[in-house]
Short mmCIF file of C-alpha atoms in Angstrom, two decimals:
data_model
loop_
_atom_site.label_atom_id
_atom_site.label_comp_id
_atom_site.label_asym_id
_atom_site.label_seq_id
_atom_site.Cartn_x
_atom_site.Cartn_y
_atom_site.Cartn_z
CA UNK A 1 24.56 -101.56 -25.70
CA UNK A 2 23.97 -102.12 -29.47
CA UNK A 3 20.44 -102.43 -29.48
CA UNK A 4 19.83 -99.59 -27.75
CA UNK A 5 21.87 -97.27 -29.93
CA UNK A 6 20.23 -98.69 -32.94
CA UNK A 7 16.86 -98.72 -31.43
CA UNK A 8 17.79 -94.65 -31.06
CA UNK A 9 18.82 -93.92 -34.28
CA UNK A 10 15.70 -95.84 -35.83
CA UNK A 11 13.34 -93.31 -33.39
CA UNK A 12 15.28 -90.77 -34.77
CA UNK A 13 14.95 -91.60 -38.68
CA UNK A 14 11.30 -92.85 -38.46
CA UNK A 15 9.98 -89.74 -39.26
CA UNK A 16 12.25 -88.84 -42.24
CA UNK A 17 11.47 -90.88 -45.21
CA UNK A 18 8.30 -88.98 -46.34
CA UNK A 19 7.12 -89.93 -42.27
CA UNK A 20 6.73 -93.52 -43.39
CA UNK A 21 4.12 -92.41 -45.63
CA UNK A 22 5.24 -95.34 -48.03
CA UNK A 23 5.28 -99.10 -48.48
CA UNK A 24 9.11 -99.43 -48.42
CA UNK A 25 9.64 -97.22 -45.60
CA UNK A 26 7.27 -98.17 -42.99
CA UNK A 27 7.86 -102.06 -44.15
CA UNK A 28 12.06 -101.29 -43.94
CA UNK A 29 11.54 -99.93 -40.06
CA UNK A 30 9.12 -102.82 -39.09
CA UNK A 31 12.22 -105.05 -40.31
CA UNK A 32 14.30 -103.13 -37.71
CA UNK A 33 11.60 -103.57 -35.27
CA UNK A 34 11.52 -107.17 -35.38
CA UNK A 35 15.22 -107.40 -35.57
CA UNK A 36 16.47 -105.31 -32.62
CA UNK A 37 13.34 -107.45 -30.71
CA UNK A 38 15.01 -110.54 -31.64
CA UNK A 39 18.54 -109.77 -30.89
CA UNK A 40 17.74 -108.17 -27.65
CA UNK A 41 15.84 -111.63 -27.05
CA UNK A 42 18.66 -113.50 -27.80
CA UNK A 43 20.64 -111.11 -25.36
CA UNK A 44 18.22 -112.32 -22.22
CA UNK A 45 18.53 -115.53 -23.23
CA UNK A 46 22.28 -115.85 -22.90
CA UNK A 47 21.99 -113.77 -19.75
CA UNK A 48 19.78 -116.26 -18.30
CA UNK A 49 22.23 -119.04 -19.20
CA UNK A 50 25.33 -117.65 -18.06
CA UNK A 51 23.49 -116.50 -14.94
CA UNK A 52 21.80 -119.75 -14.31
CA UNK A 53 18.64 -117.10 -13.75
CA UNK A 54 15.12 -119.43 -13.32
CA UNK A 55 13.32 -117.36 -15.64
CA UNK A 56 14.25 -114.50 -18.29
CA UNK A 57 15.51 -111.42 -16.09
CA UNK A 58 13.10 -108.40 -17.64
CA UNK A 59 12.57 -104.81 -16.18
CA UNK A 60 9.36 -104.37 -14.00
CA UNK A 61 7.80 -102.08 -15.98
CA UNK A 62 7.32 -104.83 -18.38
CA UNK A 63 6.30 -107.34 -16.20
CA UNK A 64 3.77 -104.93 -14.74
CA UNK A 65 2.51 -103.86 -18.38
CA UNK A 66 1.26 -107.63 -19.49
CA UNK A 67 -2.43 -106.68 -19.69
CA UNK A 68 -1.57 -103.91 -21.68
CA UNK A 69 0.64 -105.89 -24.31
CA UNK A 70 -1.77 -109.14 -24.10
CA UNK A 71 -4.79 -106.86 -25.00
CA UNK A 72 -2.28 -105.31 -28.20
CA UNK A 73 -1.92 -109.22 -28.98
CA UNK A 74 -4.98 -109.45 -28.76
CA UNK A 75 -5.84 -106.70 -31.40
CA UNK A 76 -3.49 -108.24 -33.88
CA UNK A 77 -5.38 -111.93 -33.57
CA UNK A 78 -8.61 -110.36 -34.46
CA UNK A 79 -6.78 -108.37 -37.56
CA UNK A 80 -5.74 -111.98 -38.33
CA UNK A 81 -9.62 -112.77 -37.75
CA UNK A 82 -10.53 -110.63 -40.40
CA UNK A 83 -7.88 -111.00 -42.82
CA UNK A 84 -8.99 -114.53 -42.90
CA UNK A 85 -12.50 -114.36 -42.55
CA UNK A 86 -14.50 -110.99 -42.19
CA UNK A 87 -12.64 -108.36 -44.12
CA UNK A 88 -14.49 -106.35 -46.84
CA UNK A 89 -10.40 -106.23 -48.43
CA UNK A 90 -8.41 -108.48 -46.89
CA UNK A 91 -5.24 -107.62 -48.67
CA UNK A 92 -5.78 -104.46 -46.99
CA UNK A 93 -6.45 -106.11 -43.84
CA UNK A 94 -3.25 -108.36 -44.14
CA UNK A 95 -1.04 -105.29 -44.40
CA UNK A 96 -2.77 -103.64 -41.23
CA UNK A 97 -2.06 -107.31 -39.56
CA UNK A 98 1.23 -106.52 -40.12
CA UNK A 99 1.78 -102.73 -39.20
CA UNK A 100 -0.52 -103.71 -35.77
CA UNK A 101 2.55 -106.54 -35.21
CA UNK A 102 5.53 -104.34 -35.97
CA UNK A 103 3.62 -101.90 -33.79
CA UNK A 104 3.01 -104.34 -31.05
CA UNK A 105 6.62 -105.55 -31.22
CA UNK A 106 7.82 -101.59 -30.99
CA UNK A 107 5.75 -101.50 -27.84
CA UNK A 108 7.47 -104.28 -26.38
CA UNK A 109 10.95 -103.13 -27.29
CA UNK A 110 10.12 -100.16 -25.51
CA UNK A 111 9.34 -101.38 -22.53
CA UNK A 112 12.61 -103.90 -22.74
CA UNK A 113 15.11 -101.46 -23.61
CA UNK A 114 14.27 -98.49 -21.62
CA UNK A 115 14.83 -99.71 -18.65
CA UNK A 116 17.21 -97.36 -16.66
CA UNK A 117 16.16 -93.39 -15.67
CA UNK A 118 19.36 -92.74 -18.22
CA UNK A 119 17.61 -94.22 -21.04
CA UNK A 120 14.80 -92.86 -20.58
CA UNK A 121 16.39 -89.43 -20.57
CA UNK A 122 18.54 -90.26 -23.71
CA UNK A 123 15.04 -91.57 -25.49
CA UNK A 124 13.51 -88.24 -24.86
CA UNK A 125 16.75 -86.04 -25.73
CA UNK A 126 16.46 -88.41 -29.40
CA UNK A 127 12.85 -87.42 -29.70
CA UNK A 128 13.56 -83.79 -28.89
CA UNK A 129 16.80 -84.06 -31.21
CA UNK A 130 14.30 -85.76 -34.19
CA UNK A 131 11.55 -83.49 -33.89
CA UNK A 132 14.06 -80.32 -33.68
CA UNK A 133 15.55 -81.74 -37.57
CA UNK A 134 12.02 -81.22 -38.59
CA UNK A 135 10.98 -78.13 -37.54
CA UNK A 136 14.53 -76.36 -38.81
CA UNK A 137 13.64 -78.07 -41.81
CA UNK A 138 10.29 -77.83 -42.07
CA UNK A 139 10.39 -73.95 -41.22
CA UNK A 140 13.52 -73.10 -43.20
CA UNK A 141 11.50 -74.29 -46.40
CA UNK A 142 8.96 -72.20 -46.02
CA UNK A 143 10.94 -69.04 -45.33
CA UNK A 144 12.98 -69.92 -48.10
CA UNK A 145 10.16 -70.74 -50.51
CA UNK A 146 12.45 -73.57 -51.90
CA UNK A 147 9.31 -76.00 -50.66
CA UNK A 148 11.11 -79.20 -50.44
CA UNK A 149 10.03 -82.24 -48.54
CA UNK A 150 12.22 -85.82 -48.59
CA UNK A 151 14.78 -85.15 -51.76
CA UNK A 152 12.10 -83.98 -54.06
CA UNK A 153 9.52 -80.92 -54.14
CA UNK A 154 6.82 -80.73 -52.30
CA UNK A 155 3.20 -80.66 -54.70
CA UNK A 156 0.67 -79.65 -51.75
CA UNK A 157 0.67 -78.05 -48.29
CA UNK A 158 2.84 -74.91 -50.16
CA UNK A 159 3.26 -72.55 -47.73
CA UNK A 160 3.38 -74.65 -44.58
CA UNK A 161 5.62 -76.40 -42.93
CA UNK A 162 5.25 -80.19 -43.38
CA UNK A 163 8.94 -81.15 -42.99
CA UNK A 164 9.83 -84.64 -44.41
CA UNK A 165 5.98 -85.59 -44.01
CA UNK A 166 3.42 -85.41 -46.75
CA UNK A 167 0.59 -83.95 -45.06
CA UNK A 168 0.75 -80.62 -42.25
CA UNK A 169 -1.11 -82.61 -39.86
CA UNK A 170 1.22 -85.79 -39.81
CA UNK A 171 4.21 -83.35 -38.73
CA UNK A 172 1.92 -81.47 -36.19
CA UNK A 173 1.08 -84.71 -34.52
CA UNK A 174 4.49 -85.65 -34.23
CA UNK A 175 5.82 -81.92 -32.55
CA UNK A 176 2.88 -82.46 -30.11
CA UNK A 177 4.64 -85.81 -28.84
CA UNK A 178 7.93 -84.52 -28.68
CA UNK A 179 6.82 -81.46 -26.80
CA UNK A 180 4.34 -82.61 -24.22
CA UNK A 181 7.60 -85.20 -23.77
CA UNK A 182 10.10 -82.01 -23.20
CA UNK A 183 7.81 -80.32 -20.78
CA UNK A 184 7.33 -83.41 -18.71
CA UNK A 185 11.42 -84.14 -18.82
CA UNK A 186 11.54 -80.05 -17.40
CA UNK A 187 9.40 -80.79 -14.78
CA UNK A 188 11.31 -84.02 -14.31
CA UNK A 189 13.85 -82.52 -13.29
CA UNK A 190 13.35 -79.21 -11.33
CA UNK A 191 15.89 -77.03 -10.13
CA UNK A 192 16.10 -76.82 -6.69
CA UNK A 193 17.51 -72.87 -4.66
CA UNK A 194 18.99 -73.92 -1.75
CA UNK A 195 21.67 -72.24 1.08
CA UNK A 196 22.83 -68.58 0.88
CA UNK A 197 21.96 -65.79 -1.93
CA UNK A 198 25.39 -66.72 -2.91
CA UNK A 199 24.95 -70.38 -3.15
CA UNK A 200 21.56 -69.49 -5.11
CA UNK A 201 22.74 -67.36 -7.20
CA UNK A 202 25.15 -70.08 -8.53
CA UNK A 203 22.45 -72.53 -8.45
CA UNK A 204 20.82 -70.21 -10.75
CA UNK A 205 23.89 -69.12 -13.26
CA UNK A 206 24.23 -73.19 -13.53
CA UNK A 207 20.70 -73.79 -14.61
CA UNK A 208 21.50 -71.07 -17.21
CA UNK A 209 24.22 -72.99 -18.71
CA UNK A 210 22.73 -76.35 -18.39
CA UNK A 211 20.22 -78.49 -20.06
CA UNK A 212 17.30 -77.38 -19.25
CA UNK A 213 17.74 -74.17 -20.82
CA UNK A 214 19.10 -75.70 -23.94
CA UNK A 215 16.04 -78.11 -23.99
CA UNK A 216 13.48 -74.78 -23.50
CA UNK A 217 15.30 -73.29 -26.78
CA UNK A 218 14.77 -76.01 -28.10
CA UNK A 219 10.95 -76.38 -27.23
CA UNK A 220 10.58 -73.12 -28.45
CA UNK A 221 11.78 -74.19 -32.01
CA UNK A 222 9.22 -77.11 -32.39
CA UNK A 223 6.40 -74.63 -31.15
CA UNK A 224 7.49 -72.33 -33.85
CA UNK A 225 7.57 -74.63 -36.55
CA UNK A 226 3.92 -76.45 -34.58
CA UNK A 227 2.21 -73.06 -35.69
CA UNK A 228 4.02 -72.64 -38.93
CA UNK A 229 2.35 -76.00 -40.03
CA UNK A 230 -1.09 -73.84 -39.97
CA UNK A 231 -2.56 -77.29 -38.42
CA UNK A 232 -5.94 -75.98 -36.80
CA UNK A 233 -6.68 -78.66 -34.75
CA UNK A 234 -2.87 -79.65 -33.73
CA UNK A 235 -2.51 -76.18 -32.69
CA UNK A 236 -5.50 -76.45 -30.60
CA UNK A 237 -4.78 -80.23 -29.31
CA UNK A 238 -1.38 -78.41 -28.13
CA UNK A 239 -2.62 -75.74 -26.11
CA UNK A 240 -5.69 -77.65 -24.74
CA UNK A 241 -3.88 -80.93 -23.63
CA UNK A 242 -1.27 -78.22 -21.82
CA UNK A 243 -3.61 -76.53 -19.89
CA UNK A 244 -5.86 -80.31 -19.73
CA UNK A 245 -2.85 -81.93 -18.47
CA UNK A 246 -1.16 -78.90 -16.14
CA UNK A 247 -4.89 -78.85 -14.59
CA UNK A 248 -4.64 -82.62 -13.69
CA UNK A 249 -1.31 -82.46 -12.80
CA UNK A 250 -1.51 -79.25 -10.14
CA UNK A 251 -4.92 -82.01 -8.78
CA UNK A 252 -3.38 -84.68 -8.72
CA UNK A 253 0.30 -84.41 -7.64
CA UNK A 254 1.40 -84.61 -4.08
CA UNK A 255 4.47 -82.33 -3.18
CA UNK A 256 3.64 -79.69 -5.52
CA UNK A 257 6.12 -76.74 -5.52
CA UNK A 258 5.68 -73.39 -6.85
CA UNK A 259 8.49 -73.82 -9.54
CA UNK A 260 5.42 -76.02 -10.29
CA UNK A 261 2.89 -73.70 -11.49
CA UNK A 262 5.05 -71.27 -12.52
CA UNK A 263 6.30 -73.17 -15.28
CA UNK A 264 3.75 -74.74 -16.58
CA UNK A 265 2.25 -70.90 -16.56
CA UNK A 266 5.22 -69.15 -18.16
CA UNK A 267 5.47 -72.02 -20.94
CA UNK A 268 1.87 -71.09 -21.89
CA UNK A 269 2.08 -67.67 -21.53
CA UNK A 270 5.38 -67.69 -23.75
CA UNK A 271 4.23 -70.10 -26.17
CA UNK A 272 1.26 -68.23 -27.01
CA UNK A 273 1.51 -64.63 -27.19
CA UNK A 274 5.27 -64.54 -28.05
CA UNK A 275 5.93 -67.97 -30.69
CA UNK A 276 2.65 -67.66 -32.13
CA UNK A 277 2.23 -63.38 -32.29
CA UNK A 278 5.41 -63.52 -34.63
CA UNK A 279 5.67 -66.59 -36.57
CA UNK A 280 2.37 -67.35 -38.18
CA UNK A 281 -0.38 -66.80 -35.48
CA UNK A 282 -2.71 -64.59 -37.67
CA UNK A 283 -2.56 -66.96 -41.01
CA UNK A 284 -3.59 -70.08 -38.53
CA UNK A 285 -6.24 -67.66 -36.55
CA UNK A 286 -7.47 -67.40 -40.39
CA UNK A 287 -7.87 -70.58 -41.35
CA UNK A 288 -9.59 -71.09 -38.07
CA UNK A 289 -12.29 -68.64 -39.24
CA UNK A 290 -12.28 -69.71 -42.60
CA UNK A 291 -13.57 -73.49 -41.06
CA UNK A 292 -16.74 -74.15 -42.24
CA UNK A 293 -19.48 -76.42 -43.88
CA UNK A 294 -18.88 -74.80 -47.01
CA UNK A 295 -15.50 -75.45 -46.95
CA UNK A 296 -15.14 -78.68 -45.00
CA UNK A 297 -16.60 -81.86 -45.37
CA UNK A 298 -15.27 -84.39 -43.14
CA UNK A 299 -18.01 -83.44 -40.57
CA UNK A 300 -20.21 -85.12 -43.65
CA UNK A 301 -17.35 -87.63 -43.72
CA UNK A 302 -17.84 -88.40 -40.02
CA UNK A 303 -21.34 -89.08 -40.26
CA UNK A 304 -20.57 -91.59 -43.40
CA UNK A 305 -17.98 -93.83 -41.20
CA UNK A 306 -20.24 -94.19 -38.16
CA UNK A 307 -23.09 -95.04 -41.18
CA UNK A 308 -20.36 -97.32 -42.18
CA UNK A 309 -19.87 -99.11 -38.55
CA UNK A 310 -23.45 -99.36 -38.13
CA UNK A 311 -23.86 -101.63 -41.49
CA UNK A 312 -21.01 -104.35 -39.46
CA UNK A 313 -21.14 -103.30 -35.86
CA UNK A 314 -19.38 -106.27 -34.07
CA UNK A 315 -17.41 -107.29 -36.65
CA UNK A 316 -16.15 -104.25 -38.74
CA UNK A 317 -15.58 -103.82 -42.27
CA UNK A 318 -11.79 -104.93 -41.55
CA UNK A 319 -8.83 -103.29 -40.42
CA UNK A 320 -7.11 -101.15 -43.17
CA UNK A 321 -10.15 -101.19 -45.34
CA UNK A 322 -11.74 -97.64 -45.48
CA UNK A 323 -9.71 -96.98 -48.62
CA UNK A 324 -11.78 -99.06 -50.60
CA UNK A 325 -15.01 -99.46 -48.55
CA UNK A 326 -15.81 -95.77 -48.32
CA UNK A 327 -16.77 -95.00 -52.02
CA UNK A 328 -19.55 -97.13 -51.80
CA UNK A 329 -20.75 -95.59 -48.26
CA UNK A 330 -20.17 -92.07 -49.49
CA UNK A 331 -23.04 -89.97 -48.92
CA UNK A 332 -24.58 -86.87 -51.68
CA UNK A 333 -23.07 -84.45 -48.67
CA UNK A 334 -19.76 -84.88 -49.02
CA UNK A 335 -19.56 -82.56 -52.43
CA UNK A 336 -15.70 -82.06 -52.64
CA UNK A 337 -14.12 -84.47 -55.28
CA UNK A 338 -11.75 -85.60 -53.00
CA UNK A 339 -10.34 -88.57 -52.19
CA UNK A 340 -10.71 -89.66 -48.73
CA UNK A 341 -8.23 -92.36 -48.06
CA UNK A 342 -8.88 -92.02 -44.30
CA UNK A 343 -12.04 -90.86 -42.19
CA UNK A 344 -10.05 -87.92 -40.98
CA UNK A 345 -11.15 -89.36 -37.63
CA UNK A 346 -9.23 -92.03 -36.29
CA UNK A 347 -11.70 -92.84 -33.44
CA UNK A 348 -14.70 -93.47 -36.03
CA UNK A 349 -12.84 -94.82 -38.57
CA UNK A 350 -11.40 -97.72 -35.75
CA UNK A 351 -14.83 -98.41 -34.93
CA UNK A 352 -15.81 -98.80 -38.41
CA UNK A 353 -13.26 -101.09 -38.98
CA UNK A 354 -12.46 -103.41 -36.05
CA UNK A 355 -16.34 -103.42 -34.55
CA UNK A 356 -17.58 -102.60 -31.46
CA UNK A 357 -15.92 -105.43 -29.16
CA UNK A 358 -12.12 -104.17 -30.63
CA UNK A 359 -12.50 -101.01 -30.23
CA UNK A 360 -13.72 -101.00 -26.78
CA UNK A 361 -9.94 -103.32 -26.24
CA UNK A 362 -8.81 -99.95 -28.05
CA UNK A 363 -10.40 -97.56 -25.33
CA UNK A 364 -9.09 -99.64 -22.70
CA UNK A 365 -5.65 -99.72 -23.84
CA UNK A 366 -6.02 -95.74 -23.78
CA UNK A 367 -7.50 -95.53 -20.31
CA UNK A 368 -4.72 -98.06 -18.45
CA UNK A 369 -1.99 -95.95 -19.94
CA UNK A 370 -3.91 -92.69 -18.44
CA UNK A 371 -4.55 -94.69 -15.39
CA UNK A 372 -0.93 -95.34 -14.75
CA UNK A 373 0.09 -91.88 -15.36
CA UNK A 374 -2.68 -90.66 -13.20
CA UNK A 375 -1.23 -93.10 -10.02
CA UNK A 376 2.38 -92.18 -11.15
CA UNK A 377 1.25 -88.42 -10.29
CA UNK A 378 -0.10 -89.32 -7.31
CA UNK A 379 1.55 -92.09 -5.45
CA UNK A 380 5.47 -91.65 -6.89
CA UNK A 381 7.66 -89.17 -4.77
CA UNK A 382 9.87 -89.04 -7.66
CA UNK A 383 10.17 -85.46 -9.74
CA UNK A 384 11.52 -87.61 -12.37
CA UNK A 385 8.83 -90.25 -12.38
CA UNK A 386 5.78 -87.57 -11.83
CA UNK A 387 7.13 -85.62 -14.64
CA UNK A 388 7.44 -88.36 -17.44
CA UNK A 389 3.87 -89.11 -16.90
CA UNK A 390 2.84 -85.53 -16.64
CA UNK A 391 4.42 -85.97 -20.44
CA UNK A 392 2.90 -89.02 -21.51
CA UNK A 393 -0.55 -87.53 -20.77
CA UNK A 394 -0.08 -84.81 -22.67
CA UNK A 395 1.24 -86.83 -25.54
CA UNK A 396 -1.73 -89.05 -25.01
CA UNK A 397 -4.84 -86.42 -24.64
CA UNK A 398 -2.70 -84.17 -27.33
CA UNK A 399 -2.96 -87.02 -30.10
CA UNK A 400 -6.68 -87.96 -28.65
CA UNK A 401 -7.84 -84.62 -29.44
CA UNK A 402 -6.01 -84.20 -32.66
CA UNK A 403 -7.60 -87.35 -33.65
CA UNK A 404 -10.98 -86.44 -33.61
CA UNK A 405 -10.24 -84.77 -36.80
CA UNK A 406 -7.43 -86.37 -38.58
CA UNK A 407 -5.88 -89.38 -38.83
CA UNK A 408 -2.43 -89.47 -37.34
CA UNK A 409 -2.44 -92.76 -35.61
CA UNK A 410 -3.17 -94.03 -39.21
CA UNK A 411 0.78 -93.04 -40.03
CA UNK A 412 3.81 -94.96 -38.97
CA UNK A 413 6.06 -92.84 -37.23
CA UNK A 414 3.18 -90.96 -34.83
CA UNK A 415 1.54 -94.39 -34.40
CA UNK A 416 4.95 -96.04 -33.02
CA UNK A 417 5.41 -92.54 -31.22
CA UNK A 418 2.03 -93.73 -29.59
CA UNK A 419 3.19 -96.70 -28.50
CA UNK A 420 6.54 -95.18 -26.92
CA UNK A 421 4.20 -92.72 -25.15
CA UNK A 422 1.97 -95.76 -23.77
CA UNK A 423 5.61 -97.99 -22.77
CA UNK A 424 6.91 -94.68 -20.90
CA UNK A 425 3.52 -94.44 -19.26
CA UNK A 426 4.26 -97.72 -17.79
CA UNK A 427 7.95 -97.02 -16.92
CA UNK A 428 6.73 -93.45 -15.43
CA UNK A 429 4.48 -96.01 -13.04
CA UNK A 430 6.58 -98.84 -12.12
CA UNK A 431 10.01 -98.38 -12.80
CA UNK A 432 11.85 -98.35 -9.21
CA UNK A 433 13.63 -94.54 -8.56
CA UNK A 434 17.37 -96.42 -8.82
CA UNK A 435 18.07 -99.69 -10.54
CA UNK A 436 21.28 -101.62 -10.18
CA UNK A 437 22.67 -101.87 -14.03
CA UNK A 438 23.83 -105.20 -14.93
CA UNK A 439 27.07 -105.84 -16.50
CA UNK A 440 25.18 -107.23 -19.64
CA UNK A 441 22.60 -104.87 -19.44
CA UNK A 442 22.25 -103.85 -23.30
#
């Protein structure tokens, strides 16, 4: 059982320290990574042993998600690739050789440790619990005007709520995962009115003072603090990949109920006219209005990184590299004096910098993932199994929205977040409706 807890309270801190947004921090949790993925190792092993098992006993979902990690391995050779041979900055390319690893490794944990229905419900509840500690946080600064981020003051984004993370976005991305993840754990596990009104009525009083209500509340919270970040296109990635998603679902899913549609249609309803009417609604339909050329340039920015991938289409310019490769790409358009560390596009700026050939492995990785979800929707019978992957796509169309336009999947915590989403994908697929726990199960 140790790994697990500790793998739980590092998805709980990964978004604290400044959201990884640092050398030491996103190099201290990759530590942990490797760590809890070599202990739990050495855990199979000695089961195996003691057992006298022929081979290493490992949960199905992991078994059945070997394309998806062998294609990730895959990814991480050709960083090596380029490191080596290719890369435009290779000591930017060695560091990106080593986040794609640690994220690679996460992805694997994933799929090891969360291998019971309980886990998977205590993974989400520490997600919830995570992104809840933000968005207290991140809102109570702002309505305070103290303006504090990780132990020291915050010098931009004044005014919205960012958290522990540097940048508005980067805490938007992460709300979206945690909340498509809540509304697929509701409709994971729907209440059910059975027997007399007397026997319904209690059905209902117990729902009231049970989790799911508690969980809603606390839904409600991230949305609030989701708006109060002023994020245009998070906002937007959150209410399209609900109504994307609840469309697919109410298509796809056999054995739909009308507790079904009615939730998915209340938490919309709710969400929008009630959250967003009082807490910040009108400053973000601002800034929506306020979007333009004159004000924006990473349309011009856009244009510069596919410019970029067409000068080494195969090959790339190397993973990690737009830092210092963009300068000299920069076009007379782009007038701001910015900095542009990142594309603000994380599908361009992959294509710029892995080549065509990786990022197609990158599209694939994206549409197996959707795939599974899609055939958990339709084939399971299990509320609990439909309604994880009803989550993970969510999480998955949320973030590929969102990253049309920013670069989230370029920061630590919402990348590994990624990869959770993509393992519970799998495990909303594959893993059988009750599994006999082993005594050494950890």
């Amino acid at each position: 059982m140790r790994e697990w807890k500790n793998f739980r309270r590092l998805v709980f801190i990964l978004p604290i320290p400044f959201g990884l947004n640092t050398e030491w921090a996103w190099l201290a949790a990759s530590a942990c990574v490797f760590w809890l993925l070599a202990r739990h190792y050495q855990s199979l092993l000695k089961e195996q042993q003691e057992d006298r098992l022929p081979s290493l006993r490992l949960p199905i979902a992991f078994n059945q998600s070997r394309p998806l990690l062998l294609a990730l391995i895959a990814l991480q050779v050709w960083n090596l690739v380029q490191a080596i041979f290719t890369s435009l900055s290779p000591y930017d390319s060695w560091l990106s050789f080593y986040q794609g690893v640690s994220y690679t490794a996460f992805f694997a944990l994933s799929l090891l440790l969360i291998n019971t229905r309980e886990r998977v419900k205590q993974i989400i509840w520490t997600i919830i619990a995570a992104a809840t500690v933000q968005a207290v946080y991140g809102t109570f600064m702002v309505l305070s005007d103290v303006e504090w981020g990780f132990f020291q003051p915050k010098v931009a984004f004044l005014g919205n709520a960012t958290g522990t993370f540097v940048n508005r976005n980067h805490m938007a991305g992460y709300l979206e995962i945690a909340v498509a993840l809540g509304i697929g754990f509701i409709l994971a596990n729907p209440t059910h009115y059975t027997g007399n009104i007397r026997q319904r009525i209690l059905q209902f009083v117990e729902m009231l003072t049970g989790e799911k209500v508690l969980l809603r509340l606390l839904l409600a919270i991230i949305v609030i603090a989701l708006v109060m970040t002023r994020s245009r296109m998070g906002n937007t990635a959150f209410f399209a990949s609900m109504i994307t998603t609840g469309a697919m679902a109410l298509f796809f899913m056999r054995y739909k109920t009308r507790a079904t549609v009615v939730l998915l249609s209340s938490m919309l309803i709710i969400d929008m006219a009630i959250v967003g009417t009082f807490f910040g609604a009108d400053e973000l339909i601002e800034r929506l209005k306020d979007t333009s050329q004159d004000t924006e340039s990473r349309d011009e920015v856009a244009r510069d990184t596919f410019d970029m991938w067409l000068e080494y289409p195969l090959t790339g310019a190397g993973s990690g590299t737009f830092t210092h490769v963009y300068p000299s790409m920069k076009s007379e358009a782009v007038v701001t004096s910015r900095i542009y560390n990142n594309a603000h596009n994380d599908i361009l700026q992959f294509l710029s910098e892995y080549g065509l050939p990786a990022f197609l492995v990158l599209c694939w990785i994206v549409g197996y993932a959707l795939a599974n979800v899609v055939n958990a929707m339709r084939k399971r019978h299990s509320h609990f199994a439909k309604g994880i992957g009803f989550g993970s796509m969510m999480a998955i169309i949320a973030l590929m929205i969102h990253s049309t336009v920013d670069f989230n999947l370029q920061i630590p915590p919402n990348a590994m977040m990624f990869m959770l989403v993509l393992a519970l994908s799998a495990i909303s697929r594959w893993t059988p409706r009750k599994i006999h726990r082993d005594r050494r199960n950890v």
